[in-house]
Short mmCIF file of C-alpha atoms and ligand atoms in Angstrom, two decimals:
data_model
loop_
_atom_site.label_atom_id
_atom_site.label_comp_id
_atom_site.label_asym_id
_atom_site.label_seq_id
_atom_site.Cartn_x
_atom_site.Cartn_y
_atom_site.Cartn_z
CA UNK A 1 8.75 -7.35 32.37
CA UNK A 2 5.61 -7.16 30.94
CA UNK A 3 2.44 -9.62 32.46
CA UNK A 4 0.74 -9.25 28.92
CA UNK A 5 1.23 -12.44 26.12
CA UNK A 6 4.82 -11.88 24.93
CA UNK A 7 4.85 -11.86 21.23
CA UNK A 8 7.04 -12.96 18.21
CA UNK A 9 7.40 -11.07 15.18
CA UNK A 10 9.16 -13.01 12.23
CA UNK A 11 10.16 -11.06 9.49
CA UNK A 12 10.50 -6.90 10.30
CA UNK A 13 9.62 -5.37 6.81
CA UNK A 14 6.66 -2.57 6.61
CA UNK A 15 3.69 -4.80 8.42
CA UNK A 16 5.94 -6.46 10.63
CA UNK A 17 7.36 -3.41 12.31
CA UNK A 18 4.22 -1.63 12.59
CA UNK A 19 2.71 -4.77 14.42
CA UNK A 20 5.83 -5.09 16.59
CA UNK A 21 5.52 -1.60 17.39
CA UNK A 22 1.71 -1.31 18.29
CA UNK A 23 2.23 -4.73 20.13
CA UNK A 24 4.56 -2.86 22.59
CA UNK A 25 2.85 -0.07 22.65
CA UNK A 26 -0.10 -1.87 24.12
CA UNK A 27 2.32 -3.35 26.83
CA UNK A 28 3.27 -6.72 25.21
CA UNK A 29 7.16 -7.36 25.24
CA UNK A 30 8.18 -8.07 21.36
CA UNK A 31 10.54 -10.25 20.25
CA UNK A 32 10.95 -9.68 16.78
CA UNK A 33 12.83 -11.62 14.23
CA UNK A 34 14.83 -10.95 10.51
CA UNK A 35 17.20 -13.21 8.48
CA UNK A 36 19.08 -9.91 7.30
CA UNK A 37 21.76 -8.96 10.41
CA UNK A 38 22.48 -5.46 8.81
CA UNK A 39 18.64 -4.66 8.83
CA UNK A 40 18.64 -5.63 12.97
CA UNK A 41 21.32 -3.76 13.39
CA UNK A 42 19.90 -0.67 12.36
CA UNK A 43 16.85 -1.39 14.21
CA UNK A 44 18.56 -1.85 16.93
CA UNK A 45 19.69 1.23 16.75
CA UNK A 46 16.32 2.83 16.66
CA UNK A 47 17.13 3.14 12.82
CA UNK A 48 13.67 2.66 10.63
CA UNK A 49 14.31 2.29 7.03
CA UNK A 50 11.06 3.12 6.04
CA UNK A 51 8.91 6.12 5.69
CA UNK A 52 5.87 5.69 7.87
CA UNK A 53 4.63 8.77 9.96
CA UNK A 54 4.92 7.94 13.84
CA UNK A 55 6.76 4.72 13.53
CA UNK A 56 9.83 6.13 14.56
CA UNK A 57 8.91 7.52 17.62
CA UNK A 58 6.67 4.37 18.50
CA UNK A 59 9.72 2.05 18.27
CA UNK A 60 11.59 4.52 20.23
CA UNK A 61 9.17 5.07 22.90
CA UNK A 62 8.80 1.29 23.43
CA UNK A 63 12.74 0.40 22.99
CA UNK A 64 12.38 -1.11 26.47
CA UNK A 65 9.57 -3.85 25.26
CA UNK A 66 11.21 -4.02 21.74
CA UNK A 67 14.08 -6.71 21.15
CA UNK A 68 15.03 -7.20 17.43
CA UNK A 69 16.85 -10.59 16.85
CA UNK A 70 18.20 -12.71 13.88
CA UNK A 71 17.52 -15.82 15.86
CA UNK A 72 14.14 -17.98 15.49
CA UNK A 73 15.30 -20.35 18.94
CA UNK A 74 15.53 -16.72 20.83
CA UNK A 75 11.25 -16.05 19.42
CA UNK A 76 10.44 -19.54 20.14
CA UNK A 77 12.21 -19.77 23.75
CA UNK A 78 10.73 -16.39 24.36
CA UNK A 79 7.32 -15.93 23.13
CA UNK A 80 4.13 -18.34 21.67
CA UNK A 81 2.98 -16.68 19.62
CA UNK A 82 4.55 -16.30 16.23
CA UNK A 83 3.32 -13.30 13.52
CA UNK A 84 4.48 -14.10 10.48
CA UNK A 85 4.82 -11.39 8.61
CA UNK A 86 7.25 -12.29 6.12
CA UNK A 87 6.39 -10.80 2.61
CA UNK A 88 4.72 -13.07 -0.60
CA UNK A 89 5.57 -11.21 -3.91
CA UNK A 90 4.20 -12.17 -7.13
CA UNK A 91 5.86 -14.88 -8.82
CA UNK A 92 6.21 -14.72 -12.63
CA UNK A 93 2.84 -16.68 -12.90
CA UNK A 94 1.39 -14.25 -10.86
CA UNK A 95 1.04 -16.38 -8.34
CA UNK A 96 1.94 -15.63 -4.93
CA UNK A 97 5.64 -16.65 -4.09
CA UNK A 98 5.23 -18.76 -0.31
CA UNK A 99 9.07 -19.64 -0.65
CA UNK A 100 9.90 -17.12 2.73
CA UNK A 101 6.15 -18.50 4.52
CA UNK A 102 7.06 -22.06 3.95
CA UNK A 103 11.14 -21.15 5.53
CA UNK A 104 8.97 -20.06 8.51
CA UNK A 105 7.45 -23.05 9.04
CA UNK A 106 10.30 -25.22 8.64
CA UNK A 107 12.51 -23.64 11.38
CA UNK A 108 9.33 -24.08 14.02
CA UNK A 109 10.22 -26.63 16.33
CA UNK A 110 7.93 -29.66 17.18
CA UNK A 111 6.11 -27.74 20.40
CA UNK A 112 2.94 -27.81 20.58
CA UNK A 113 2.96 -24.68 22.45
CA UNK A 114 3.86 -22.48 19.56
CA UNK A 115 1.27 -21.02 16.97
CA UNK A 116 1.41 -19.43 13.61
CA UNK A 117 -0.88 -16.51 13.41
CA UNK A 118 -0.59 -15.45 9.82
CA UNK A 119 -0.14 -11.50 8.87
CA UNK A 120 1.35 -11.87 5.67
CA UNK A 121 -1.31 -12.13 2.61
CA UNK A 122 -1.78 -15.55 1.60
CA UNK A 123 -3.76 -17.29 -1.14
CA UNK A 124 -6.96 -18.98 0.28
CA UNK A 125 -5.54 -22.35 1.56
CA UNK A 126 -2.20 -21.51 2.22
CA UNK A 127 -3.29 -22.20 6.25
CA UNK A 128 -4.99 -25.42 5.37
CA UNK A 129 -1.92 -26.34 3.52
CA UNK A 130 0.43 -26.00 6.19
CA UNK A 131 -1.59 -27.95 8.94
CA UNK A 132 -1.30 -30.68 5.96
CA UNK A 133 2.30 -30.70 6.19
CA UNK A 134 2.53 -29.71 9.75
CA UNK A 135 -0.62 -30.69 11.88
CA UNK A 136 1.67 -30.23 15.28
CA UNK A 137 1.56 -26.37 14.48
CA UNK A 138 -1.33 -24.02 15.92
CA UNK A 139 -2.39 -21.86 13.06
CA UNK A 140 -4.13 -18.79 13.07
CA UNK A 141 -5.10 -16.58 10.03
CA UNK A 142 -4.95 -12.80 11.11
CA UNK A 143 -4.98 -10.73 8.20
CA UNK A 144 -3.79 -6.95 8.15
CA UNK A 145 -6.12 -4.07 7.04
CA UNK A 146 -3.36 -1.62 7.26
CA UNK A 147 -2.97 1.57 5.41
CA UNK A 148 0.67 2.95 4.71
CA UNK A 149 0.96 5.98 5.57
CA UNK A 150 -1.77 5.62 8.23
CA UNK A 151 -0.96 2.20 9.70
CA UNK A 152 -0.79 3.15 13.44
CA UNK A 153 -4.00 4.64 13.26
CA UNK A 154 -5.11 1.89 11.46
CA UNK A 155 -3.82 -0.62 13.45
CA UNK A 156 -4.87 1.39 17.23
CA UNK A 157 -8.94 1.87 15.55
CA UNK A 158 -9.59 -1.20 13.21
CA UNK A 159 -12.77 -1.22 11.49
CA UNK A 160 -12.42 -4.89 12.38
CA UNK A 161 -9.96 -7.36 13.42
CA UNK A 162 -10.37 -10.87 11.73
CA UNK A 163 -8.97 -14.35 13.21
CA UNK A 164 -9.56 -17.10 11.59
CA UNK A 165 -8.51 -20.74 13.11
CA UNK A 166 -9.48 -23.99 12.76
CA UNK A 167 -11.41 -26.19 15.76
CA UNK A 168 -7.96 -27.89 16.56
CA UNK A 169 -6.36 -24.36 16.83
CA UNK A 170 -9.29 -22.39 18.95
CA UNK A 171 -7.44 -21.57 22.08
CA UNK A 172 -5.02 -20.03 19.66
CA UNK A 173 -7.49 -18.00 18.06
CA UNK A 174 -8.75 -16.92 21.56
CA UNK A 175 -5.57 -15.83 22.58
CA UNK A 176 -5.54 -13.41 19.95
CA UNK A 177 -8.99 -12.14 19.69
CA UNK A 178 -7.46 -11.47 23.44
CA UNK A 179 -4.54 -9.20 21.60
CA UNK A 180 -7.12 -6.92 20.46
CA UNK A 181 -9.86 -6.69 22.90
CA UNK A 182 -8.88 -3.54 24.26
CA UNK A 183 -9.02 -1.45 20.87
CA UNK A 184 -12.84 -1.64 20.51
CA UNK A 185 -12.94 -2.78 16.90
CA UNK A 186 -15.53 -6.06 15.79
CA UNK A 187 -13.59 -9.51 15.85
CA UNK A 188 -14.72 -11.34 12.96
CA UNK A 189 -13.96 -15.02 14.21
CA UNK A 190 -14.34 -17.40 11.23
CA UNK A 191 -12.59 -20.49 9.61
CA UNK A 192 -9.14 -20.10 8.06
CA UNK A 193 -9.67 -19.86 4.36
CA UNK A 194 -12.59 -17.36 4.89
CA UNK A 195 -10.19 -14.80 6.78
CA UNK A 196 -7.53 -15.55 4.01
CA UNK A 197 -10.06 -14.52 1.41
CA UNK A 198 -11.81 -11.68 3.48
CA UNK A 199 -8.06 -10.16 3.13
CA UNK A 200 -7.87 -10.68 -1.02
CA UNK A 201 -11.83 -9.67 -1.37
CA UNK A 202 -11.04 -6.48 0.68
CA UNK A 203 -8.40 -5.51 -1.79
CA UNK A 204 -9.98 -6.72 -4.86
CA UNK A 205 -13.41 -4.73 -3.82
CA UNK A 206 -11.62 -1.56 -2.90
CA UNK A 207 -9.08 -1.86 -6.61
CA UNK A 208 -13.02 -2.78 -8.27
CA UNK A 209 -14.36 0.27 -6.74
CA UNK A 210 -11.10 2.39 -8.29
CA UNK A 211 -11.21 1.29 -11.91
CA UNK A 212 -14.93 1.78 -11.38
CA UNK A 213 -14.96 5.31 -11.04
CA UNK A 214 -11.57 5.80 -13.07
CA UNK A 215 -14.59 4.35 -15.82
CA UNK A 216 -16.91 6.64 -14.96
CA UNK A 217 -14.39 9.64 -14.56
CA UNK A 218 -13.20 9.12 -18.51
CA UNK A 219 -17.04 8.57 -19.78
CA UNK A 220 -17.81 11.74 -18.05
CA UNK A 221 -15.01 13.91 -19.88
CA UNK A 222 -16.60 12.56 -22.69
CA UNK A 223 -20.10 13.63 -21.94
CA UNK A 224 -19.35 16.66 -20.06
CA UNK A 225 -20.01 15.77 -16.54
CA UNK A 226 -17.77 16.07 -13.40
CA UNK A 227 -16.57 12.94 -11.63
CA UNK A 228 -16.00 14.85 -8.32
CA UNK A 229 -19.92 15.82 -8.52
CA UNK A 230 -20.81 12.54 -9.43
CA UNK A 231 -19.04 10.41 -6.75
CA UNK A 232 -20.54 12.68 -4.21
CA UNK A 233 -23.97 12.30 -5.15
CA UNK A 234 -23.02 8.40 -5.37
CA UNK A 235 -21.60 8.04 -2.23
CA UNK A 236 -24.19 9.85 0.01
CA UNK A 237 -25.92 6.45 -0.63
CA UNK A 238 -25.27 4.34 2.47
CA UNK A 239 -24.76 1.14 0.14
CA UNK A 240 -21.88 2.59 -2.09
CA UNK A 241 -20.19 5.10 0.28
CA UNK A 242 -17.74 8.17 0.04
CA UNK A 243 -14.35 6.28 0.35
CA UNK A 244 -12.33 5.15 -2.72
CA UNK A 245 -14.38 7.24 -5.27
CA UNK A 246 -11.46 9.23 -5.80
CA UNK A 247 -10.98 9.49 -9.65
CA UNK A 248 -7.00 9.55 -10.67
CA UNK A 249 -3.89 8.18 -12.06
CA UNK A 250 -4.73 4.57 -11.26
CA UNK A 251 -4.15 2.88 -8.37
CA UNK A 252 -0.43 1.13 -7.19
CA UNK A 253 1.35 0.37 -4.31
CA UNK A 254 2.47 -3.00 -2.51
CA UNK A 255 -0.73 -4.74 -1.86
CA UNK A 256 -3.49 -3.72 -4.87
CA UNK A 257 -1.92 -4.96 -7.76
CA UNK A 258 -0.80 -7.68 -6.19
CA UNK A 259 -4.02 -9.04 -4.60
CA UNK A 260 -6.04 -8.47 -7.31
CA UNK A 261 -3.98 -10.88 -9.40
CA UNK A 262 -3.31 -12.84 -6.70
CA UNK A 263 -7.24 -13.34 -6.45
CA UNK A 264 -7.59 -13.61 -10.07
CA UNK A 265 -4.93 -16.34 -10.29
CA UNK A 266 -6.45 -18.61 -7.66
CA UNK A 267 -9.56 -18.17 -9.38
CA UNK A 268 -7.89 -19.53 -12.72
CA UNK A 269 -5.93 -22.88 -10.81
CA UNK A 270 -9.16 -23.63 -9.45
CA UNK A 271 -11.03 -23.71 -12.61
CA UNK A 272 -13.04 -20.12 -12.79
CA UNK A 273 -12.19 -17.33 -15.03
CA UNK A 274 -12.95 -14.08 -12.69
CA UNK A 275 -14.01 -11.66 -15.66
CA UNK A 276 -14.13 -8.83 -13.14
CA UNK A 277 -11.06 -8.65 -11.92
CA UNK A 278 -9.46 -9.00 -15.52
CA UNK A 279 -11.16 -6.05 -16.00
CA UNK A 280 -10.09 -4.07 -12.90
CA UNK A 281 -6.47 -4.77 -13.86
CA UNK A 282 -6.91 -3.32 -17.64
CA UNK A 283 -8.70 -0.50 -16.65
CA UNK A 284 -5.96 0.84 -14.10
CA UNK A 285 -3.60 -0.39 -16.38
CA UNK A 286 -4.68 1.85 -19.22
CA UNK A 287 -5.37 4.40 -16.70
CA UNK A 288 -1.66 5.08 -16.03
CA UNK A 289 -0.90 5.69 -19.36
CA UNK A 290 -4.18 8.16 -20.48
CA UNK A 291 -2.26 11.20 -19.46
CA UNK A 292 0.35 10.68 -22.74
CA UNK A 293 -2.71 11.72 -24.72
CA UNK A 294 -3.65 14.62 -21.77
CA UNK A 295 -0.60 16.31 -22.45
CA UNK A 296 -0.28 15.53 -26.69
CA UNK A 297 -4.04 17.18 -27.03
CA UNK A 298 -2.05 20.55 -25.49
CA UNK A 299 1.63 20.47 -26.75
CA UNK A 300 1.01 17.86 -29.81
CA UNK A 301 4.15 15.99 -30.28
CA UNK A 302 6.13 15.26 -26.79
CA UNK A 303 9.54 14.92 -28.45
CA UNK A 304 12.49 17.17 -26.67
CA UNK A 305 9.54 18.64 -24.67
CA UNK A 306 9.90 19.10 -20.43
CA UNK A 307 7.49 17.43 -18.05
CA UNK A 308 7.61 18.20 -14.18
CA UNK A 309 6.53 14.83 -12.69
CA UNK A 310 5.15 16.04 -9.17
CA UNK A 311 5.05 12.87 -6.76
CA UNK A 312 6.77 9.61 -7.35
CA UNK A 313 5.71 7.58 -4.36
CA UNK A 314 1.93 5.46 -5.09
CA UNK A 315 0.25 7.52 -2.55
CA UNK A 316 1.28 10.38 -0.33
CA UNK A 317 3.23 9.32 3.14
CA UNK A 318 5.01 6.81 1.87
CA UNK A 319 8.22 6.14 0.05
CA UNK A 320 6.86 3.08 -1.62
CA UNK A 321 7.34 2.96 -5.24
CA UNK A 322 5.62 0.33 -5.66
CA UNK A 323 3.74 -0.09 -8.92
CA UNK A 324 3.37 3.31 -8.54
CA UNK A 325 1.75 5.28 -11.80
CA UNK A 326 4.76 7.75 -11.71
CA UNK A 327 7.13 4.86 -13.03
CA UNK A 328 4.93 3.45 -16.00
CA UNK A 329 4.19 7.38 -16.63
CA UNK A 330 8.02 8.43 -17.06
CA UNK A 331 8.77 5.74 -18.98
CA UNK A 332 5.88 6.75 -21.40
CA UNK A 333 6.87 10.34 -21.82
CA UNK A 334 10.52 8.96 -22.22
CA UNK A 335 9.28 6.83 -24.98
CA UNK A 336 7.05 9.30 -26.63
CA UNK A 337 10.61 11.44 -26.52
CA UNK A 338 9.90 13.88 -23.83
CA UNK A 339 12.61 14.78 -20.81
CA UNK A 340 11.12 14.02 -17.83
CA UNK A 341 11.97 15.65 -14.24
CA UNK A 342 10.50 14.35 -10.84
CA UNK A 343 10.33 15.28 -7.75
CA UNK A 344 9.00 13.73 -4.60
CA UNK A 345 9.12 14.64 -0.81
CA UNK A 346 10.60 11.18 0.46
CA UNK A 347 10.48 8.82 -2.47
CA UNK A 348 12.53 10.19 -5.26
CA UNK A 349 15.96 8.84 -4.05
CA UNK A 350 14.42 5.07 -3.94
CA UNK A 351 12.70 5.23 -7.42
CA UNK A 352 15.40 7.08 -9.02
CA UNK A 353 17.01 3.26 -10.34
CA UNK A 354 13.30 2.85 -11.79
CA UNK A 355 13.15 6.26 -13.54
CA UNK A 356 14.54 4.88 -16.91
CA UNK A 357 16.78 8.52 -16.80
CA UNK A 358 14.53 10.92 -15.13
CA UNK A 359 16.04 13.81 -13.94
CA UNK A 360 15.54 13.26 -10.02
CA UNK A 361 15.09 16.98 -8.85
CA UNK A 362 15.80 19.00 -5.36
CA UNK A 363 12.06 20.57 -4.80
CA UNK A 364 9.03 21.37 -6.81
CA UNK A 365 9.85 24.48 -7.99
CA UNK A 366 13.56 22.68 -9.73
CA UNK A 367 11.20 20.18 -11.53
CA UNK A 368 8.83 23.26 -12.74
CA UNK A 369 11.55 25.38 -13.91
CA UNK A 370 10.70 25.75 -17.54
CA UNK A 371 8.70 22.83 -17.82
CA UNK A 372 6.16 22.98 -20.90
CA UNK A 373 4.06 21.07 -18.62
CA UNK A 374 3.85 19.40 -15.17
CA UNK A 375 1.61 16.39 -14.14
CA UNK A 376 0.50 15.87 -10.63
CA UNK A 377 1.15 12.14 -10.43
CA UNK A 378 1.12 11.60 -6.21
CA UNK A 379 -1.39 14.76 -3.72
CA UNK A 380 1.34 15.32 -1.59
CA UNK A 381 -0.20 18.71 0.65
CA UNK A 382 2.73 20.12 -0.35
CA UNK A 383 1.80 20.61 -3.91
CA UNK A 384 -1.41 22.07 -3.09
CA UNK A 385 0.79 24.97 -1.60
CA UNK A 386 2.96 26.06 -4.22
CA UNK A 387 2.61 29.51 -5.11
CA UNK A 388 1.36 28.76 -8.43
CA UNK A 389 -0.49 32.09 -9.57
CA UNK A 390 3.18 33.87 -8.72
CA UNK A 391 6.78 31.73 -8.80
CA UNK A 392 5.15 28.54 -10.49
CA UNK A 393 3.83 30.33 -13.51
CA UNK A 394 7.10 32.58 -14.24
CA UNK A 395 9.06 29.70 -13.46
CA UNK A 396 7.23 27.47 -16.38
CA UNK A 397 7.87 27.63 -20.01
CA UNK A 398 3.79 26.89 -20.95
CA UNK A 399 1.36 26.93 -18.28
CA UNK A 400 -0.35 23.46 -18.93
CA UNK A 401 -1.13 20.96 -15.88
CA UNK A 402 -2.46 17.72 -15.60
CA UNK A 403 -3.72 17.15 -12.27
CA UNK A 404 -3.86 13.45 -11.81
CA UNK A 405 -5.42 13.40 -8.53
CA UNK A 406 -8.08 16.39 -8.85
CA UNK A 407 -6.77 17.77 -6.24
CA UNK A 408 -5.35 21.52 -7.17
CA UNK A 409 -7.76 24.36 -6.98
CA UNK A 410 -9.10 24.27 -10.64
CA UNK A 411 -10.94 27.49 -11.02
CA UNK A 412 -8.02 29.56 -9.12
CA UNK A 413 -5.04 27.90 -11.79
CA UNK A 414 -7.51 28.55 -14.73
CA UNK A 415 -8.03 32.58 -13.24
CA UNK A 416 -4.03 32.58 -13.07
CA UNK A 417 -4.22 31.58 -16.57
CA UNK A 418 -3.19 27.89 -16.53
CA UNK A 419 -4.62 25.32 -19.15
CA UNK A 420 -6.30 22.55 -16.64
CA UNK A 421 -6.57 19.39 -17.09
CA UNK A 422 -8.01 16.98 -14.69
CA UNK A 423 -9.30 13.39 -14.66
CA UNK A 424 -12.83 13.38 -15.44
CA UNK A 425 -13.86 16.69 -15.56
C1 UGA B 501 -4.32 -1.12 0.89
C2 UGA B 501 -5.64 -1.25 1.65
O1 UGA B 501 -6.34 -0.01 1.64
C3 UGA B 501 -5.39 -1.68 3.10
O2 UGA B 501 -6.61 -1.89 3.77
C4 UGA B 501 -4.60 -3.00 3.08
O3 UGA B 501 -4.26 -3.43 4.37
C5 UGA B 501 -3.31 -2.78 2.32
O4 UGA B 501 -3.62 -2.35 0.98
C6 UGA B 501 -2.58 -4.10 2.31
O5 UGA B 501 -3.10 -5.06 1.70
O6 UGA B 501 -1.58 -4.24 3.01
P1 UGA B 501 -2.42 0.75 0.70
O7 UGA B 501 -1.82 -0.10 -0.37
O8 UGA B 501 -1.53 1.30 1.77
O9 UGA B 501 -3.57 -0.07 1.47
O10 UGA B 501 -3.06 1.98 -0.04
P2 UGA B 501 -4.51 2.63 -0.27
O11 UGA B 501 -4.69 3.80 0.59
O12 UGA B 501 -5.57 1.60 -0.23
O13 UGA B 501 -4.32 3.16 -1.77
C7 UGA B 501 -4.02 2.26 -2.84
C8 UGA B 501 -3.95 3.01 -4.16
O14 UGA B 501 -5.26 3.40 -4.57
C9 UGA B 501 -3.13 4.29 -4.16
O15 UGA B 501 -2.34 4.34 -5.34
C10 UGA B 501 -4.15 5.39 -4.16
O16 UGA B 501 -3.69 6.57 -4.78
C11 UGA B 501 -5.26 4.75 -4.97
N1 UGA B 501 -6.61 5.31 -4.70
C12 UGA B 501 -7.18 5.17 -3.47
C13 UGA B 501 -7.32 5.95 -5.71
O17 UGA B 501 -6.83 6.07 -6.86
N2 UGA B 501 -8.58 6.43 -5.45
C14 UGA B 501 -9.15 6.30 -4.23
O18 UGA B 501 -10.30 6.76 -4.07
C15 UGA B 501 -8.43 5.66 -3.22
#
């Protein structure tokens, strides 16, 4: 047995394994917790149901420091400290739903040993909340900054880690800071609402930044300049930066749209109308549809024409559908009467519900097959080595693309005779 703080994971989605796993990678015995038997099972098993590079092999390497339970009296008996990592989804208000946060908190027992140290993202107050109804409980606001598709990384090099706690709950807070010590990162120590609204102000900055240059990108194809070259020369300035200038299809995923409303929302119940953030959301969501009027400029009317959809997941390495772009954009060609195909690497199979009648295709090439157009919706690296001058171009019925992520080679389609279209240049 391990001489490092055991820990307690409750709830095993996306950010709950990936913490349980890095936990016991760093030598910590994990006991980690879902209400759903089948889903322990599986884990149990060394079964992830989730696309995340390197998880798998992380949960098998540390089977031996891994226990996956359905039972909270097992997590309290056996560990202190309790990551809750239970997911908040939007409610209809766009609020964030706390119904799964708050069942946590009523199955804690009355020790004053335990401590919450809260993962999942929270509105600012949710912790201050909680000690309200249960001042017994230690409390701990530990935000994640983790990247699907690159969460392990994320999670072994933070840029920081951030623990928030109250006075009452400091040798809590200590005992985590402790937790990450060894991976080098800054430990932001603050007060509890500040780390919950470091976590939403992240988001909201890095969405801002998004719709900012999605802006810029469809002024420039107005006025002739090239996003690419312009987000380079902007983010060689220290105070802007190079990351998250990439100009595309609009942003999605689990955590974006969600946060930013989230953030806007709180804003609203507390009296003040964040203009900005409105604006972030309209932007991306006009963003998603701009490529109907890409591919009408080419082929005019879209009715009983065929458009390859190439990615489905929100981002590459990931199966997560999520408010991904590729859903609002096939039901947009569907409704403009177009037949749409898709294909995706890992994601295709979990979307294909969502697809409103998509054909869900094999491999690329299936999708391209006599397609009067395809749309790079998701910069999978497989995409990027098609053979496109040879077997994509015989293979299509009109060489038009729309490359939604500038990230083919532009000059060497247009040389193999391909009408290009990308975002912003
Ligand atoms: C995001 C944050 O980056 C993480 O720090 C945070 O922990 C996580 O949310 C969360 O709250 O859990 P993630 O949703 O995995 O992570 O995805 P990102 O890599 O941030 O990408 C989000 C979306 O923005 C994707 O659709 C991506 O295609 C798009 N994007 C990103 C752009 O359109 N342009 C860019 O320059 C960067």
């Amino acid at each position: 047995m391990s001489e490092r703080e055991p820990i307690g994971v409750i709830g095993v989605g996306w950010v709950g394994l990936c913490t349980a796993a890095c936990f016991a990678e760093l030598g910590h015995e994990v006991v980690a917790r879902d209400i759903l038997p089948e889903k322990v099972e599986f884990l149990s098993r060394g079964e992830i149901p989730m696309h995340e590079p390197g998880l798998s092999e992380l949960v098998m390497k540390n089977a031996d420091r891994l226990t996956f339970t359905t039972s909270m009296p097992d997590v309290l008996e056996r560990t202190r400290l309790l990551f809750c990592c239970v997911d908040t989804p939007p409610t209809y208000s766009g609020d964030a739903d706390l119904s799964r946060v708050n069942a946590v908190i009523d199955e804690l027992g009355d020790s004053a040993e335990h401590a919450v140290v809260m993962k999942s993202t929270v509105p600012v107050g949710t912790g201050r909340a909680i000690k309200r109804r249960r001042e017994d409980v230690g409390y701990v606001s530990n935000p994640e900054f983790l990247k699907e598709g690159s969460a392990l990384e994320d999670f072994m090099h933070p840029d920081r880690v951030v623990v928030g706690a109250a006075e009452t709950s400091k040798a809590f807070g200590d005992r985590v800071a402790a937790l990450y010590e060894s991976l080098g990162g800054p430990i932001v120590r603050t007060d509890v609402a500040s780390a919950e609204m470091i976590k939403l102000a992240s988001n909201a900055f890095l969405a801002t930044k998004i719709s900012f240059i999605n802006e810029i990108a469809n002024v420039s194809e107005e006025l002739g300049a090239d996003v690419r070259e312009v987000a380079r020369g902007m983010g060689l300035d220290d105070r802007i930066g190079p990351k998250f200038l990439n100009a595309g299809v609009g942003f999605g995923g689990s955590c974006f749209p969600k946060d930013v409303s989230a953030l806007k929302q709180l804003a609203g119940n507390s009296g003040y109308h964040f203009q900005l953030l409105t604006a972030v959301i309209e932007v991306n969501e006009l963003q998603k549809r701009r490529t109907t009027s890409k591919l009408q400029k080419h082929l005019g009317s879209l009715v009983n024409k065929e458009v390859a959809l190439l990615g489905v997941a929100f981002k590459p390495n990931t199966d997560d559908v999520r408010e991904a772009t590729s859903l609002v954009l096939a039901a947009r060609l569907q409704g403009e009467g177009a037949h749409v195909r898709v294909y995706d690497p890992v994601a295709a199979d979990k979307a294909r519900e969502m697809l409103g009648g998509a054909q869900v295709c094999d491999s690329a090439l299936e999708a391209l097959d006599g397609a009067d157009a395809a749309v790079l919706v998701t910069e999978w690296p497989e995409f990027a080595d098609l053979d496109w001058a040879g077997e994509v171009k015989q293979r299509m019925a009109n060489p038009l693309i729309v490359d939604g992520r500038n990230f083919l080679d532009r000059e060497a389609l247009r040389a193999a005779g391909f009408t290009y279209e990308g975002i912003g240049r």
